[in-house]
């Protein structure tokens, strides 16, 4: 398959690069969240409310970075009530994420529940199970 221009890459090369990028992103996502980039450091617009769930400093940092990403993309379209609502929802979601991450699991662990569908099938009538039909004659 020939490329029309010199900058095009093959499907194989694209798949290889995509695999490298996804592997690099999954290596240490916690370390990526802990490091602060100088270009996109913005102070929180509003402190989290005390009525929300108690979060660890790492969880608060992750929640704030998620909120800042949403504000950077959609901030001009949101009013103050929507922004405070978004903060509340993000805090509740972060608490759920923390509980989920606290559960120990390994790559080899199977799912906790297995789907075993019950299939009800019609039962055969008693006459057919014996092999002799009621109207059949036996040879002498």
mmCIF file of the C-alpha atoms, coordinates in Angstrom:
data_MODEL
# 
_entry.id   MODEL 
# 
loop_
_atom_site.group_PDB 
_atom_site.id 
_atom_site.type_symbol 
_atom_site.label_atom_id 
_atom_site.label_alt_id 
_atom_site.label_comp_id 
_atom_site.label_asym_id 
_atom_site.label_entity_id 
_atom_site.label_seq_id 
_atom_site.pdbx_PDB_ins_code 
_atom_site.Cartn_x 
_atom_site.Cartn_y 
_atom_site.Cartn_z 
_atom_site.occupancy 
_atom_site.B_iso_or_equiv 
_atom_site.pdbx_formal_charge 
_atom_site.auth_seq_id 
_atom_site.auth_comp_id 
_atom_site.auth_asym_id 
_atom_site.auth_atom_id 
_atom_site.pdbx_PDB_model_num 
ATOM 1   C CA . UNK A 1 1   ? 0.000   0.000   0.000  1.00 0.00 ? 1   UNK A CA 1 
ATOM 2   C CA . UNK A 1 2   ? 1.641   3.213   -1.095 1.00 0.00 ? 2   UNK A CA 1 
ATOM 3   C CA . UNK A 1 3   ? 1.240   6.499   0.711  1.00 0.00 ? 3   UNK A CA 1 
ATOM 4   C CA . UNK A 1 4   ? 0.151   9.590   -1.215 1.00 0.00 ? 4   UNK A CA 1 
ATOM 5   C CA . UNK A 1 5   ? 2.431   11.910  0.720  1.00 0.00 ? 5   UNK A CA 1 
ATOM 6   C CA . UNK A 1 6   ? 5.647   11.355  2.617  1.00 0.00 ? 6   UNK A CA 1 
ATOM 7   C CA . UNK A 1 7   ? 4.233   12.277  6.043  1.00 0.00 ? 7   UNK A CA 1 
ATOM 8   C CA . UNK A 1 8   ? 1.667   9.454   6.169  1.00 0.00 ? 8   UNK A CA 1 
ATOM 9   C CA . UNK A 1 9   ? 2.418   6.522   8.435  1.00 0.00 ? 9   UNK A CA 1 
ATOM 10  C CA . UNK A 1 10  ? 1.376   2.931   8.025  1.00 0.00 ? 10  UNK A CA 1 
ATOM 11  C CA . UNK A 1 11  ? -1.304  1.278   10.123 1.00 0.00 ? 11  UNK A CA 1 
ATOM 12  C CA . UNK A 1 12  ? 1.344   -0.877  11.753 1.00 0.00 ? 12  UNK A CA 1 
ATOM 13  C CA . UNK A 1 13  ? 3.411   2.160   12.759 1.00 0.00 ? 13  UNK A CA 1 
ATOM 14  C CA . UNK A 1 14  ? 0.285   3.924   14.045 1.00 0.00 ? 14  UNK A CA 1 
ATOM 15  C CA . UNK A 1 15  ? -0.641  0.883   16.161 1.00 0.00 ? 15  UNK A CA 1 
ATOM 16  C CA . UNK A 1 16  ? 2.900   0.673   17.524 1.00 0.00 ? 16  UNK A CA 1 
ATOM 17  C CA . UNK A 1 17  ? 2.909   4.348   18.522 1.00 0.00 ? 17  UNK A CA 1 
ATOM 18  C CA . UNK A 1 18  ? -0.557  4.084   20.058 1.00 0.00 ? 18  UNK A CA 1 
ATOM 19  C CA . UNK A 1 19  ? 0.568   1.085   22.117 1.00 0.00 ? 19  UNK A CA 1 
ATOM 20  C CA . UNK A 1 20  ? 3.620   2.981   23.366 1.00 0.00 ? 20  UNK A CA 1 
ATOM 21  C CA . UNK A 1 21  ? 1.556   6.016   24.331 1.00 0.00 ? 21  UNK A CA 1 
ATOM 22  C CA . UNK A 1 22  ? -1.056  3.966   26.180 1.00 0.00 ? 22  UNK A CA 1 
ATOM 23  C CA . UNK A 1 23  ? 1.639   1.956   27.972 1.00 0.00 ? 23  UNK A CA 1 
ATOM 24  C CA . UNK A 1 24  ? 3.461   5.116   29.006 1.00 0.00 ? 24  UNK A CA 1 
ATOM 25  C CA . UNK A 1 25  ? 0.253   6.703   30.272 1.00 0.00 ? 25  UNK A CA 1 
ATOM 26  C CA . UNK A 1 26  ? -0.624  3.685   32.377 1.00 0.00 ? 26  UNK A CA 1 
ATOM 27  C CA . UNK A 1 27  ? 2.811   3.269   33.975 1.00 0.00 ? 27  UNK A CA 1 
ATOM 28  C CA . UNK A 1 28  ? 2.426   5.789   36.766 1.00 0.00 ? 28  UNK A CA 1 
ATOM 29  C CA . UNK A 1 29  ? -0.703  7.945   36.573 1.00 0.00 ? 29  UNK A CA 1 
ATOM 30  C CA . UNK A 1 30  ? -0.384  8.785   40.276 1.00 0.00 ? 30  UNK A CA 1 
ATOM 31  C CA . UNK A 1 31  ? 3.016   10.340  39.723 1.00 0.00 ? 31  UNK A CA 1 
ATOM 32  C CA . UNK A 1 32  ? 1.681   12.410  36.829 1.00 0.00 ? 32  UNK A CA 1 
ATOM 33  C CA . UNK A 1 33  ? -1.042  13.866  39.032 1.00 0.00 ? 33  UNK A CA 1 
ATOM 34  C CA . UNK A 1 34  ? 1.345   14.701  41.874 1.00 0.00 ? 34  UNK A CA 1 
ATOM 35  C CA . UNK A 1 35  ? 3.712   16.720  39.698 1.00 0.00 ? 35  UNK A CA 1 
ATOM 36  C CA . UNK A 1 36  ? 2.552   20.247  39.078 1.00 0.00 ? 36  UNK A CA 1 
ATOM 37  C CA . UNK A 1 37  ? 3.233   21.812  35.726 1.00 0.00 ? 37  UNK A CA 1 
ATOM 38  C CA . UNK A 1 38  ? 4.254   25.451  35.826 1.00 0.00 ? 38  UNK A CA 1 
ATOM 39  C CA . UNK A 1 39  ? 2.204   26.292  32.738 1.00 0.00 ? 39  UNK A CA 1 
ATOM 40  C CA . UNK A 1 40  ? -1.205  25.218  34.065 1.00 0.00 ? 40  UNK A CA 1 
ATOM 41  C CA . UNK A 1 41  ? -1.134  25.973  37.775 1.00 0.00 ? 41  UNK A CA 1 
ATOM 42  C CA . UNK A 1 42  ? -4.339  27.750  38.693 1.00 0.00 ? 42  UNK A CA 1 
ATOM 43  C CA . UNK A 1 43  ? -5.498  28.420  42.232 1.00 0.00 ? 43  UNK A CA 1 
ATOM 44  C CA . UNK A 1 44  ? -8.785  26.794  43.168 1.00 0.00 ? 44  UNK A CA 1 
ATOM 45  C CA . UNK A 1 45  ? -11.707 29.091  42.475 1.00 0.00 ? 45  UNK A CA 1 
ATOM 46  C CA . UNK A 1 46  ? -13.557 28.034  45.589 1.00 0.00 ? 46  UNK A CA 1 
ATOM 47  C CA . UNK A 1 47  ? -12.493 25.926  48.542 1.00 0.00 ? 47  UNK A CA 1 
ATOM 48  C CA . UNK A 1 48  ? -14.321 22.608  48.873 1.00 0.00 ? 48  UNK A CA 1 
ATOM 49  C CA . UNK A 1 49  ? -17.236 22.824  51.230 1.00 0.00 ? 49  UNK A CA 1 
ATOM 50  C CA . UNK A 1 50  ? -16.915 21.268  54.654 1.00 0.00 ? 50  UNK A CA 1 
ATOM 51  C CA . UNK A 1 51  ? -20.247 19.470  54.279 1.00 0.00 ? 51  UNK A CA 1 
ATOM 52  C CA . UNK A 1 52  ? -18.776 17.236  51.570 1.00 0.00 ? 52  UNK A CA 1 
ATOM 53  C CA . UNK A 1 53  ? -16.828 14.035  52.132 1.00 0.00 ? 53  UNK A CA 1 
ATOM 54  C CA . UNK A 1 54  ? -13.417 14.214  53.793 1.00 0.00 ? 54  UNK A CA 1 
ATOM 55  C CA . UNK A 1 55  ? -10.715 13.671  51.174 1.00 0.00 ? 55  UNK A CA 1 
ATOM 56  C CA . UNK A 1 56  ? -7.006  13.047  51.498 1.00 0.00 ? 56  UNK A CA 1 
ATOM 57  C CA . UNK A 1 57  ? -4.640  15.703  50.099 1.00 0.00 ? 57  UNK A CA 1 
ATOM 58  C CA . UNK A 1 58  ? -3.868  13.498  47.067 1.00 0.00 ? 58  UNK A CA 1 
ATOM 59  C CA . UNK A 1 59  ? -7.565  13.009  46.387 1.00 0.00 ? 59  UNK A CA 1 
ATOM 60  C CA . UNK A 1 60  ? -8.214  16.722  46.752 1.00 0.00 ? 60  UNK A CA 1 
ATOM 61  C CA . UNK A 1 61  ? -5.400  17.473  44.304 1.00 0.00 ? 61  UNK A CA 1 
ATOM 62  C CA . UNK A 1 62  ? -6.783  14.964  41.813 1.00 0.00 ? 62  UNK A CA 1 
ATOM 63  C CA . UNK A 1 63  ? -10.296 16.363  42.184 1.00 0.00 ? 63  UNK A CA 1 
ATOM 64  C CA . UNK A 1 64  ? -9.064  19.934  41.724 1.00 0.00 ? 64  UNK A CA 1 
ATOM 65  C CA . UNK A 1 65  ? -7.097  18.997  38.610 1.00 0.00 ? 65  UNK A CA 1 
ATOM 66  C CA . UNK A 1 66  ? -10.185 17.326  37.164 1.00 0.00 ? 66  UNK A CA 1 
ATOM 67  C CA . UNK A 1 67  ? -12.303 20.395  37.938 1.00 0.00 ? 67  UNK A CA 1 
ATOM 68  C CA . UNK A 1 68  ? -9.706  22.746  36.454 1.00 0.00 ? 68  UNK A CA 1 
ATOM 69  C CA . UNK A 1 69  ? -9.657  20.679  33.254 1.00 0.00 ? 69  UNK A CA 1 
ATOM 70  C CA . UNK A 1 70  ? -13.436 20.991  32.957 1.00 0.00 ? 70  UNK A CA 1 
ATOM 71  C CA . UNK A 1 71  ? -13.306 24.709  33.729 1.00 0.00 ? 71  UNK A CA 1 
ATOM 72  C CA . UNK A 1 72  ? -10.584 25.233  31.133 1.00 0.00 ? 72  UNK A CA 1 
ATOM 73  C CA . UNK A 1 73  ? -12.734 23.622  28.467 1.00 0.00 ? 73  UNK A CA 1 
ATOM 74  C CA . UNK A 1 74  ? -16.247 24.729  29.473 1.00 0.00 ? 74  UNK A CA 1 
ATOM 75  C CA . UNK A 1 75  ? -15.673 27.491  32.035 1.00 0.00 ? 75  UNK A CA 1 
ATOM 76  C CA . UNK A 1 76  ? -17.037 30.293  29.872 1.00 0.00 ? 76  UNK A CA 1 
ATOM 77  C CA . UNK A 1 77  ? -20.343 28.438  29.458 1.00 0.00 ? 77  UNK A CA 1 
ATOM 78  C CA . UNK A 1 78  ? -20.901 27.730  33.170 1.00 0.00 ? 78  UNK A CA 1 
ATOM 79  C CA . UNK A 1 79  ? -22.424 30.101  35.692 1.00 0.00 ? 79  UNK A CA 1 
ATOM 80  C CA . UNK A 1 80  ? -21.471 30.193  39.385 1.00 0.00 ? 80  UNK A CA 1 
ATOM 81  C CA . UNK A 1 81  ? -24.250 27.826  40.473 1.00 0.00 ? 81  UNK A CA 1 
ATOM 82  C CA . UNK A 1 82  ? -23.192 25.263  37.885 1.00 0.00 ? 82  UNK A CA 1 
ATOM 83  C CA . UNK A 1 83  ? -19.551 25.579  38.935 1.00 0.00 ? 83  UNK A CA 1 
ATOM 84  C CA . UNK A 1 84  ? -20.390 24.990  42.598 1.00 0.00 ? 84  UNK A CA 1 
ATOM 85  C CA . UNK A 1 85  ? -22.600 22.063  41.575 1.00 0.00 ? 85  UNK A CA 1 
ATOM 86  C CA . UNK A 1 86  ? -19.710 20.639  39.568 1.00 0.00 ? 86  UNK A CA 1 
ATOM 87  C CA . UNK A 1 87  ? -17.421 20.921  42.601 1.00 0.00 ? 87  UNK A CA 1 
ATOM 88  C CA . UNK A 1 88  ? -19.933 19.091  44.787 1.00 0.00 ? 88  UNK A CA 1 
ATOM 89  C CA . UNK A 1 89  ? -20.379 16.299  42.221 1.00 0.00 ? 89  UNK A CA 1 
ATOM 90  C CA . UNK A 1 90  ? -16.614 15.972  41.745 1.00 0.00 ? 90  UNK A CA 1 
ATOM 91  C CA . UNK A 1 91  ? -16.072 15.674  45.516 1.00 0.00 ? 91  UNK A CA 1 
ATOM 92  C CA . UNK A 1 92  ? -18.716 12.951  45.803 1.00 0.00 ? 92  UNK A CA 1 
ATOM 93  C CA . UNK A 1 93  ? -17.274 11.137  42.800 1.00 0.00 ? 93  UNK A CA 1 
ATOM 94  C CA . UNK A 1 94  ? -13.763 11.355  44.203 1.00 0.00 ? 94  UNK A CA 1 
ATOM 95  C CA . UNK A 1 95  ? -14.901 9.753   47.453 1.00 0.00 ? 95  UNK A CA 1 
ATOM 96  C CA . UNK A 1 96  ? -16.397 6.875   45.467 1.00 0.00 ? 96  UNK A CA 1 
ATOM 97  C CA . UNK A 1 97  ? -13.170 6.547   43.461 1.00 0.00 ? 97  UNK A CA 1 
ATOM 98  C CA . UNK A 1 98  ? -11.134 6.374   46.671 1.00 0.00 ? 98  UNK A CA 1 
ATOM 99  C CA . UNK A 1 99  ? -13.320 3.571   48.033 1.00 0.00 ? 99  UNK A CA 1 
ATOM 100 C CA . UNK A 1 100 ? -13.006 1.691   44.744 1.00 0.00 ? 100 UNK A CA 1 
ATOM 101 C CA . UNK A 1 101 ? -9.228  2.110   44.616 1.00 0.00 ? 101 UNK A CA 1 
ATOM 102 C CA . UNK A 1 102 ? -8.905  0.883   48.212 1.00 0.00 ? 102 UNK A CA 1 
ATOM 103 C CA . UNK A 1 103 ? -10.213 -2.541  47.177 1.00 0.00 ? 103 UNK A CA 1 
ATOM 104 C CA . UNK A 1 104 ? -7.225  -4.856  46.610 1.00 0.00 ? 104 UNK A CA 1 
ATOM 105 C CA . UNK A 1 105 ? -7.123  -6.545  43.212 1.00 0.00 ? 105 UNK A CA 1 
ATOM 106 C CA . UNK A 1 106 ? -4.509  -8.077  40.957 1.00 0.00 ? 106 UNK A CA 1 
ATOM 107 C CA . UNK A 1 107 ? -4.405  -8.720  37.245 1.00 0.00 ? 107 UNK A CA 1 
ATOM 108 C CA . UNK A 1 108 ? -5.199  -12.409 37.714 1.00 0.00 ? 108 UNK A CA 1 
ATOM 109 C CA . UNK A 1 109 ? -8.314  -11.820 39.817 1.00 0.00 ? 109 UNK A CA 1 
ATOM 110 C CA . UNK A 1 110 ? -11.528 -12.877 38.175 1.00 0.00 ? 110 UNK A CA 1 
ATOM 111 C CA . UNK A 1 111 ? -14.825 -11.059 38.383 1.00 0.00 ? 111 UNK A CA 1 
ATOM 112 C CA . UNK A 1 112 ? -16.705 -11.293 41.653 1.00 0.00 ? 112 UNK A CA 1 
ATOM 113 C CA . UNK A 1 113 ? -19.933 -12.307 39.975 1.00 0.00 ? 113 UNK A CA 1 
ATOM 114 C CA . UNK A 1 114 ? -20.456 -14.678 37.107 1.00 0.00 ? 114 UNK A CA 1 
ATOM 115 C CA . UNK A 1 115 ? -23.469 -14.489 34.872 1.00 0.00 ? 115 UNK A CA 1 
ATOM 116 C CA . UNK A 1 116 ? -25.145 -17.882 34.817 1.00 0.00 ? 116 UNK A CA 1 
ATOM 117 C CA . UNK A 1 117 ? -28.356 -17.507 32.866 1.00 0.00 ? 117 UNK A CA 1 
ATOM 118 C CA . UNK A 1 118 ? -31.089 -19.973 33.725 1.00 0.00 ? 118 UNK A CA 1 
ATOM 119 C CA . UNK A 1 119 ? -32.588 -21.406 30.604 1.00 0.00 ? 119 UNK A CA 1 
ATOM 120 C CA . UNK A 1 120 ? -35.931 -23.067 31.060 1.00 0.00 ? 120 UNK A CA 1 
ATOM 121 C CA . UNK A 1 121 ? -36.637 -25.591 28.377 1.00 0.00 ? 121 UNK A CA 1 
ATOM 122 C CA . UNK A 1 122 ? -39.843 -27.388 27.655 1.00 0.00 ? 122 UNK A CA 1 
ATOM 123 C CA . UNK A 1 123 ? -39.916 -30.900 28.988 1.00 0.00 ? 123 UNK A CA 1 
ATOM 124 C CA . UNK A 1 124 ? -40.704 -33.742 26.646 1.00 0.00 ? 124 UNK A CA 1 
ATOM 125 C CA . UNK A 1 125 ? -44.004 -35.542 27.158 1.00 0.00 ? 125 UNK A CA 1 
ATOM 126 C CA . UNK A 1 126 ? -43.803 -38.891 28.973 1.00 0.00 ? 126 UNK A CA 1 
ATOM 127 C CA . UNK A 1 127 ? -44.878 -40.853 25.865 1.00 0.00 ? 127 UNK A CA 1 
ATOM 128 C CA . UNK A 1 128 ? -41.927 -39.641 23.811 1.00 0.00 ? 128 UNK A CA 1 
ATOM 129 C CA . UNK A 1 129 ? -39.399 -40.319 26.560 1.00 0.00 ? 129 UNK A CA 1 
ATOM 130 C CA . UNK A 1 130 ? -40.137 -44.077 26.599 1.00 0.00 ? 130 UNK A CA 1 
ATOM 131 C CA . UNK A 1 131 ? -39.499 -44.397 22.881 1.00 0.00 ? 131 UNK A CA 1 
ATOM 132 C CA . UNK A 1 132 ? -42.833 -46.076 22.067 1.00 0.00 ? 132 UNK A CA 1 
ATOM 133 C CA . UNK A 1 133 ? -45.621 -44.038 20.622 1.00 0.00 ? 133 UNK A CA 1 
ATOM 134 C CA . UNK A 1 134 ? -49.070 -45.024 21.853 1.00 0.00 ? 134 UNK A CA 1 
ATOM 135 C CA . UNK A 1 135 ? -50.317 -45.829 18.316 1.00 0.00 ? 135 UNK A CA 1 
ATOM 136 C CA . UNK A 1 136 ? -47.259 -47.795 17.184 1.00 0.00 ? 136 UNK A CA 1 
ATOM 137 C CA . UNK A 1 137 ? -47.550 -51.591 16.654 1.00 0.00 ? 137 UNK A CA 1 
ATOM 138 C CA . UNK A 1 138 ? -44.928 -54.098 17.535 1.00 0.00 ? 138 UNK A CA 1 
ATOM 139 C CA . UNK A 1 139 ? -43.885 -56.657 14.950 1.00 0.00 ? 139 UNK A CA 1 
ATOM 140 C CA . UNK A 1 140 ? -44.602 -60.329 15.885 1.00 0.00 ? 140 UNK A CA 1 
# 
